[in-house]
Amino acid sequence: MAELLRAEHLVKEFPVKGGVSHVVTDVSFSIEKGETLGLVGESGCGKSTLGKLLLNLIPATSGRVWFKGQDLSRFKGEALRSMRRCMQMIFQDPYASLDPRMSVGRIIMEPLDAHRVGSSAAERAEMARDLLEQVGLRREFFHRYPHQFSGGQRQRIGIARALALNPELIICDEPVSALDVSIQAQILNLLSDLQADRGLTYLFISHDLNVVRYLSDRVIVMFMGQICEMSTTDQLYEAPRHPYTRFLLDSVPQPDPLLRDETRALLTGEPSSTVNPPKGCRFHPRCPYADARCRAERPDLAEMAPGHFCACHHPLMDREILS
Amino acid sequence: MKRTQKDLYTDQLSHRILDAEAEIQPDAGIAHSIVNMFRVNRAALLGLILILLILLLALFAPLVARCDPDAIDLVNLRKPPSAAHWFGTDDLGRDVFARVAYGSRISLMIGFVPSAISLVLGTALGLMAGFLGRRVDALIMRLADVVLAFPSLLLAMVVMYTLGSSILNMFIALSIINWAGTARVVRAQTLSLKEKEFVEAARSMGVSRWKIVFRHILPNCLPNLIVLFTLDIPGAIMWESSMSFLGVGDPNAASWGLMVSQGKSYAYMCPWLILAPGLAILITVMAFNFLGDGLRDAIDPYMKT
Amino acid sequence: MQDNILEIHNLVTSFASDGRKDRAIAVNGVDIAIPKGSTVGLVGESGCGKSVTSLSAMGLLPDNGRVESGEAIFCGRDLLKLPDRELRKIRGNRISMIFQEPMTSLNPVIPVGKQVSEALRLHGGMDKETAKRKSIEILERVGVPEARRRYDNYPHQLSGGLRQRVMIGMAMALKPDLLIADEPTTALDVSIEAQILRLMRTLQRESGMSILMITHNLGVVAEICDEVYVMYAGEVVEHADVYALFRDCAHPYTRGLIASLPRMTPKGQRLYTIRGTVPNLRAMPAGCRFAPRCERACKRCWEEKPLLQDIGNGHLCRCHAPVGTNGNGGEGNG
């Protein structure tokens, strides 16, 4: 597989009252063409910011993003605008991401218009109608307005818009978390169908570990702006090495009362502030395995097994995983 | 082989359509909600009807008023209302009804023109301030602060004194005191719209900045601007009346405010001289306020989503 | 029955929307019983009427909502017929509520500790000093670290998880008989959610209160509830013991909900979906309300409204053709 996108030492810091908020700290990874890379983490871990950094929607403090071998940060103005054709985004909130004053047709045609795709407006309108059909909506909905649609239907419109320019990479920022359970499944199916049809590459950002597991080939777990574990989906879910990943997986309430376990260890405490993050490993204040080294020295992302990376001084071994 | 592939594809499409299939909501829309508002909100409906009547009055003043508003009749000075002169006559024997009817043209013009100017000016400046930010924002907003810090009436009067009393200068004076409020509202809305996901989506698709302003931000400000405009009109009419009353209006433009001002010396003896134009001002201002409030209520729920 | 703390019978609630003469029926004849000391889950998707049911019973409907009929018997008294003052007393003292976003239920300009102690003074009749001591104790009890310092914090200075803990502390302060929790963990991260759920269970065990857990998350239901009511389009469609529900769910809707969760489904395999969307409140199907989305719907389902029937061992289901209770319900993709 070929590498489609590579992030190198991405850093994003925001100035805030009383210091600097370290939202994303030294994140490097790559996305292969045709795969789905899941990005999970709890709120405030920087996963959404990371998605926007990749698209250059917000400027990075430092670091580089390479897309098909080209350095994205070097693009400005018109060149950046045309680069955006290759990467699109699906947003979390289907209510806020569609302009309420625009008809569905105009919403889907907007990216086509912006890049002057096709020879005429009529041709673009026809393309928009085709797109509607591809995401499971009727062609006649072209003249309707977003408020006439349910959340799931709106998300389909958002997906049609993201598909319009035939991008290679789609960044899905929590695309199903605002939807009801039964609608979630519809959208997830649609996303995987479209991937199969068009050979799309997804970066799938979500806080829902079950959803990420279903859709992803590889998964990155983020904690407080850093990658703490990165691996293939099966390895990560079945044999997590980072204590945080393990706790996270254990916390998910499973829809099966037989799996209730009131004695299992839960993560204690709350995430620290990103303004003055803990020295050393950022997870150490909540980690039961933390020792002096964790408090002093930041662990690097190291390859524990082929393709399985983990940033921890005391990665979980098989023995502990089984216990 | 190819055929089965295609069958599979249509199969998939129909599956997707089955998934998403559902009747979609009927198109309520903002127009529907406004019509509905008139049905429920009687005051707004009354306002609308009154405004239409006043507009008709202004348009057909020559037909409605049987006399020339400027015809001086020295025989009938300050006559109380009668069949010949519905609202009586003034101190030069002119028919007060005719003067009120023709005055509606001037007063409405004074309501519309400066409100329209300040709407355009305020919107443009507000959009620039909100969207460009930084130094442009600071400059425009400080300017607005200066305007808003002055007592409006005083500012308008200073402008009138400097430029001279004419109806054109009245437009300028009223526009100067009005644009800052509009600019502030538009800027605030631009700032909040700029952070909306649909604007971010447009940026991520590579839509240019000015297209974002004209396709996304301005149309979403529009409903509020309409409300602002309907509420600016009575404001302008009031300012003009006050200024005419204080003697800084255009002495040749027979607006309602000027009539009140001229009639004030006879207020006790001939109350119709100020009651007729005064009531006209009251009714007009009230009508616009009713309509504006109603429109705001109808539009509000739309602005939330 | 004496051993139910709250019984809702045949509740019908309607809403007016501006400019329309007809009212939308949001809750259509709901029966729910909450046994003493147990946790009852009320689960369904958005707009199914689960929150409206509890708000109706508590007399907290918004202005455009109205209870059309039904009763809500709490300790022998019908809450729906009580005068406002009486109802407020019960709400403060014997029934407590927590909501999804604690920020909206906490006063932003009063320190959180003070809000807890004010609740104690108002309903518990304590003096200032005792109330303060007691509320610090409560904050500690619900797992707020450094409770003494946090006492003086304003709501916005706390994280979402801590705010929810404070809310639970406030709700528990008066040792209510019933706690109504409306999506209490929906806005929280999973690690915090697990903590809050465990806290609720511990507190319940200590005080013996009952909990009505309103949620859309089947994981939360499986984790904490004893009994479950599944609601769809304003009606209860299924009611069972939690184990029975997840093992042998009988209603096609429940079955679809459980099956559409991406759990162990391998990548590439399609997720089960319930097609279509929830029907409009004003245009409900004449027969079974789920019929338009149901794979098993037959002519009878479209024409005749099914009743909530006992299909064995108190397992209630509103379906003409319940999925066989032979143990393979819930799983699989059809």
Tab-separated table of C-alpha atoms in Angstrom, chain A residues 50-302:
chain	number	residue	atom	x	y	z
A	50	LEU	CA	-5.593	17.166	14.704
A	51	GLY	CA	-8.138	16.576	11.933
A	52	LYS	CA	-8.284	20.285	11.178
A	53	LEU	CA	-4.495	20.577	11.229
A	54	LEU	CA	-4.275	17.898	8.571
A	55	LEU	CA	-6.607	19.879	6.312
A	56	ASN	CA	-4.764	23.086	7.118
A	57	LEU	CA	-8.055	24.572	8.324
A	58	ILE	CA	-6.105	25.931	11.251
A	59	PRO	CA	-2.383	26.579	11.013
A	60	ALA	CA	-0.038	24.273	12.910
A	61	THR	CA	2.375	25.775	15.407
A	62	SER	CA	5.049	23.521	13.992
A	63	GLY	CA	5.391	20.284	12.101
A	64	ARG	CA	4.523	19.240	8.597
A	65	VAL	CA	1.777	17.441	6.750
A	66	TRP	CA	2.754	15.611	3.569
A	67	PHE	CA	0.005	14.688	1.169
A	68	LYS	CA	1.095	12.426	-1.682
A	69	GLY	CA	4.653	13.544	-1.183
A	70	GLN	CA	3.881	17.276	-1.150
A	71	ASP	CA	4.321	19.496	1.855
A	72	LEU	CA	0.882	20.998	2.524
A	73	SER	CA	2.143	23.812	4.704
A	74	ARG	CA	3.934	25.238	1.662
A	75	PHE	CA	0.631	25.790	-0.127
A	76	LYS	CA	-1.030	29.151	0.217
A	77	GLY	CA	-3.995	30.933	-1.312
A	78	GLU	CA	-5.113	29.568	-4.662
A	79	ALA	CA	-2.824	26.530	-4.546
A	80	LEU	CA	-4.141	25.546	-1.134
A	81	ARG	CA	-7.670	25.995	-2.373
A	82	SER	CA	-7.117	23.576	-5.215
A	83	MET	CA	-5.281	21.122	-2.955
A	84	ARG	CA	-8.450	20.940	-0.882
A	85	ARG	CA	-10.140	19.097	-3.707
A	86	CYS	CA	-8.311	15.949	-2.680
A	87	MET	CA	-9.244	16.061	0.992
A	88	GLN	CA	-12.718	16.605	2.326
A	89	MET	CA	-14.377	16.557	5.691
A	90	ILE	CA	-17.603	15.218	7.166
A	91	PHE	CA	-18.666	17.090	10.254
A	92	GLN	CA	-20.156	15.997	13.536
A	93	ASP	CA	-23.247	18.107	13.783
A	94	PRO	CA	-25.573	17.588	10.821
A	95	TYR	CA	-27.608	20.556	12.018
A	96	ALA	CA	-24.787	23.085	12.116
A	97	SER	CA	-22.800	21.931	9.127
A	98	LEU	CA	-25.418	22.744	6.490
A	99	ASP	CA	-26.308	26.358	5.738
A	100	PRO	CA	-30.010	26.664	6.631
A	101	ARG	CA	-30.543	29.253	3.897
A	102	MET	CA	-29.315	27.075	1.043
A	103	SER	CA	-31.232	24.411	-0.780
A	104	VAL	CA	-29.822	20.904	-0.693
A	105	GLY	CA	-28.861	21.196	-4.334
A	106	ARG	CA	-26.887	24.369	-3.812
A	107	ILE	CA	-25.182	22.878	-0.772
A	108	ILE	CA	-23.926	19.914	-2.765
A	109	MET	CA	-23.070	22.065	-5.757
A	110	GLU	CA	-21.040	24.497	-3.694
A	111	PRO	CA	-17.741	22.581	-3.882
A	112	LEU	CA	-18.383	21.894	-7.576
A	113	ASP	CA	-18.956	25.582	-8.203
A	114	ALA	CA	-15.927	26.602	-6.198
A	115	HIS	CA	-13.633	24.453	-8.320
A	116	ARG	CA	-15.560	24.939	-11.574
A	117	VAL	CA	-16.059	21.262	-12.117
A	118	GLY	CA	-17.896	20.315	-15.293
A	119	SER	CA	-18.769	22.595	-18.148
A	120	SER	CA	-21.974	24.240	-16.992
A	121	ALA	CA	-24.172	24.840	-13.984
A	122	ALA	CA	-26.679	22.405	-15.453
A	123	GLU	CA	-24.050	19.694	-15.559
A	124	ARG	CA	-23.095	20.411	-11.967
A	125	ALA	CA	-26.731	20.220	-10.911
A	126	GLU	CA	-26.983	16.845	-12.587
A	127	MET	CA	-23.867	15.689	-10.728
A	128	ALA	CA	-25.431	16.871	-7.458
A	129	ARG	CA	-28.560	14.847	-8.206
A	130	ASP	CA	-26.435	11.767	-8.876
A	131	LEU	CA	-24.694	12.315	-5.563
A	132	LEU	CA	-28.014	12.543	-3.751
A	133	GLU	CA	-28.904	9.190	-5.180
A	134	GLN	CA	-25.596	7.681	-4.195
A	135	VAL	CA	-26.105	8.560	-0.548
A	136	GLY	CA	-29.603	7.111	-0.590
A	137	LEU	CA	-31.684	10.246	-1.017
A	138	ARG	CA	-34.082	10.964	-3.830
A	139	ARG	CA	-33.115	13.159	-6.762
A	140	GLU	CA	-36.238	15.241	-6.186
A	141	PHE	CA	-34.840	16.473	-2.873
A	142	PHE	CA	-32.575	18.815	-4.843
A	143	HIS	CA	-34.747	21.863	-4.140
A	144	ARG	CA	-35.548	21.105	-0.526
A	145	TYR	CA	-34.024	22.853	2.480
A	146	PRO	CA	-31.997	21.244	5.280
A	147	HIS	CA	-34.579	21.885	8.004
A	148	GLN	CA	-36.961	19.531	6.218
A	149	PHE	CA	-34.670	16.585	6.851
A	150	SER	CA	-33.949	14.437	9.878
A	151	GLY	CA	-30.486	14.261	11.410
A	152	GLY	CA	-29.551	11.095	9.566
A	153	GLN	CA	-30.766	12.445	6.238
A	154	ARG	CA	-28.815	15.645	6.803
A	155	GLN	CA	-25.691	13.676	7.506
A	156	ARG	CA	-26.218	11.982	4.152
A	157	ILE	CA	-26.340	15.414	2.522
A	158	GLY	CA	-23.072	16.270	4.258
A	159	ILE	CA	-21.567	13.064	2.919
A	160	ALA	CA	-22.784	13.827	-0.605
A	161	ARG	CA	-21.136	17.236	-0.372
A	162	ALA	CA	-17.876	15.686	0.794
A	163	LEU	CA	-17.975	13.233	-2.112
A	164	ALA	CA	-18.693	15.874	-4.742
A	165	LEU	CA	-15.090	16.606	-5.647
A	166	ASN	CA	-14.151	12.945	-5.733
A	167	PRO	CA	-11.590	13.305	-2.953
A	168	GLU	CA	-9.046	10.674	-2.054
A	169	LEU	CA	-9.122	11.281	1.670
A	170	ILE	CA	-12.143	12.043	3.809
A	171	ILE	CA	-11.736	13.136	7.380
A	172	CYS	CA	-14.820	12.067	9.309
A	173	ASP	CA	-15.053	14.078	12.503
A	174	GLU	CA	-17.485	12.205	14.759
A	175	PRO	CA	-19.928	11.712	11.890
A	176	VAL	CA	-22.356	9.503	13.788
A	177	SER	CA	-22.124	10.671	17.375
A	178	ALA	CA	-25.045	13.079	17.034
A	179	LEU	CA	-27.303	10.406	15.559
A	180	ASP	CA	-29.656	7.857	17.031
A	181	VAL	CA	-28.494	4.265	17.304
A	182	SER	CA	-30.567	2.943	14.404
A	183	ILE	CA	-29.474	5.808	12.158
A	184	GLN	CA	-25.835	5.367	13.159
A	185	ALA	CA	-25.802	1.909	11.639
A	186	GLN	CA	-27.254	3.250	8.376
A	187	ILE	CA	-24.571	5.900	8.083
A	188	LEU	CA	-21.769	3.496	9.002
A	189	ASN	CA	-22.955	1.089	6.316
A	190	LEU	CA	-23.116	3.924	3.825
A	191	LEU	CA	-19.579	5.011	4.665
A	192	SER	CA	-18.205	1.538	4.196
A	193	ASP	CA	-20.146	1.025	0.953
A	194	LEU	CA	-18.780	4.260	-0.430
A	195	GLN	CA	-15.290	3.256	0.551
A	196	ALA	CA	-15.697	0.001	-1.337
A	197	ASP	CA	-17.194	1.773	-4.391
A	198	ARG	CA	-14.685	4.540	-4.674
A	199	GLY	CA	-11.567	3.301	-2.962
A	200	LEU	CA	-11.743	6.098	-0.401
A	201	THR	CA	-9.354	6.592	2.461
A	202	TYR	CA	-10.857	7.610	5.777
A	203	LEU	CA	-9.518	9.195	8.888
A	204	PHE	CA	-12.316	8.353	11.275
A	205	ILE	CA	-12.331	10.503	14.391
A	206	SER	CA	-14.610	9.325	17.183
A	207	HIS	CA	-14.939	8.882	20.904
A	208	ASP	CA	-17.010	5.739	20.419
A	209	LEU	CA	-14.704	2.762	20.677
A	210	ASN	CA	-17.253	0.304	19.311
A	211	VAL	CA	-17.828	2.362	16.187
A	212	VAL	CA	-14.109	2.815	15.596
A	213	ARG	CA	-13.539	-0.892	15.997
A	214	TYR	CA	-16.151	-1.695	13.398
A	215	LEU	CA	-14.874	0.676	10.765
A	216	SER	CA	-11.114	0.909	11.176
A	217	ASP	CA	-8.162	-1.061	9.865
A	218	ARG	CA	-5.780	0.677	12.223
A	219	VAL	CA	-6.456	2.745	15.311
A	220	ILE	CA	-4.661	5.584	17.046
A	221	VAL	CA	-5.472	6.312	20.682
A	222	MET	CA	-4.824	9.853	21.785
A	223	PHE	CA	-4.488	11.190	25.278
A	224	MET	CA	-3.945	14.862	26.055
A	225	GLY	CA	-2.596	15.782	22.655
A	226	GLN	CA	-0.284	12.828	22.242
A	227	ILE	CA	-0.520	9.431	20.627
A	228	CYS	CA	-0.339	6.833	23.342
A	229	GLU	CA	-0.983	3.777	21.229
A	230	MET	CA	-1.228	2.969	17.537
A	231	SER	CA	-1.856	-0.435	16.101
A	232	THR	CA	-4.012	-2.591	13.896
A	233	THR	CA	-7.571	-2.730	15.166
A	234	ASP	CA	-7.555	-6.344	16.300
A	235	GLN	CA	-4.283	-6.081	18.157
A	236	LEU	CA	-5.315	-2.884	19.840
A	237	TYR	CA	-8.677	-4.130	21.018
A	238	GLU	CA	-7.575	-7.602	21.978
A	239	ALA	CA	-4.164	-6.892	23.395
A	240	PRO	CA	-3.794	-3.230	24.321
A	241	ARG	CA	-0.355	-2.338	25.587
A	242	HIS	CA	-0.964	1.111	26.981
A	243	PRO	CA	-2.722	1.196	30.369
A	244	TYR	CA	-4.890	4.066	29.191
A	245	THR	CA	-6.171	2.096	26.224
A	246	ARG	CA	-6.927	-0.791	28.518
A	247	PHE	CA	-8.910	1.379	30.918
A	248	LEU	CA	-10.750	3.032	28.078
A	249	LEU	CA	-11.797	-0.291	26.614
A	250	ASP	CA	-12.931	-1.478	30.025
A	251	SER	CA	-15.007	1.648	30.614
A	252	VAL	CA	-17.274	1.225	27.609
A	253	PRO	CA	-20.641	0.008	28.853
A	254	GLN	CA	-21.291	-3.094	26.796
A	255	PRO	CA	-24.839	-3.821	25.679
A	256	ASP	CA	-24.944	-7.129	27.454
A	257	PRO	CA	-25.935	-7.398	31.107
A	258	LEU	CA	-24.001	-10.649	31.405
A	259	LEU	CA	-20.779	-8.693	30.998
A	260	ARG	CA	-21.472	-6.589	34.065
A	261	ASP	CA	-18.498	-6.555	36.328
A	262	GLU	CA	-18.613	-4.327	39.334
A	263	THR	CA	-15.177	-5.223	40.499
A	264	ARG	CA	-13.180	-4.267	37.444
A	265	ALA	CA	-10.768	-1.422	37.875
A	266	LEU	CA	-11.923	1.935	36.582
A	267	LEU	CA	-9.876	4.891	35.605
A	268	THR	CA	-9.897	7.321	38.510
A	269	GLY	CA	-9.730	11.076	38.458
A	270	GLU	CA	-10.123	13.503	35.631
A	271	PRO	CA	-7.796	14.463	32.798
A	272	SER	CA	-5.383	17.214	33.777
A	273	SER	CA	-5.416	20.567	32.104
A	274	THR	CA	-3.586	20.951	28.807
A	275	VAL	CA	-2.401	24.369	29.967
A	276	ASN	CA	0.151	23.001	32.367
A	277	PRO	CA	0.328	19.350	31.405
A	278	PRO	CA	2.049	16.965	33.833
A	279	LYS	CA	5.755	16.485	33.340
A	280	GLY	CA	6.938	13.154	32.006
A	281	CYS	CA	4.178	10.872	30.831
A	282	ARG	CA	0.978	12.893	30.705
A	283	PHE	CA	-1.026	9.934	31.892
A	284	HIS	CA	0.990	9.370	35.065
A	285	PRO	CA	-1.361	11.145	37.529
A	286	ARG	CA	-4.105	8.645	36.687
A	287	CYS	CA	-1.965	5.593	36.006
A	288	PRO	CA	-1.700	2.857	38.640
A	289	TYR	CA	1.645	1.692	37.212
A	290	ALA	CA	3.323	5.087	37.336
A	291	ASP	CA	6.730	5.378	39.013
A	292	ALA	CA	9.472	7.967	39.291
A	293	ARG	CA	10.566	7.469	35.702
A	294	CYS	CA	7.045	8.136	34.394
A	295	ARG	CA	6.917	11.354	36.363
A	296	ALA	CA	10.210	12.600	34.977
A	297	GLU	CA	10.669	11.279	31.494
A	298	ARG	CA	8.278	11.364	28.587
A	299	PRO	CA	7.949	7.946	26.949
A	300	ASP	CA	8.483	7.791	23.202
A	301	LEU	CA	6.256	5.929	20.816
A	302	ALA	CA	8.049	2.600	20.459
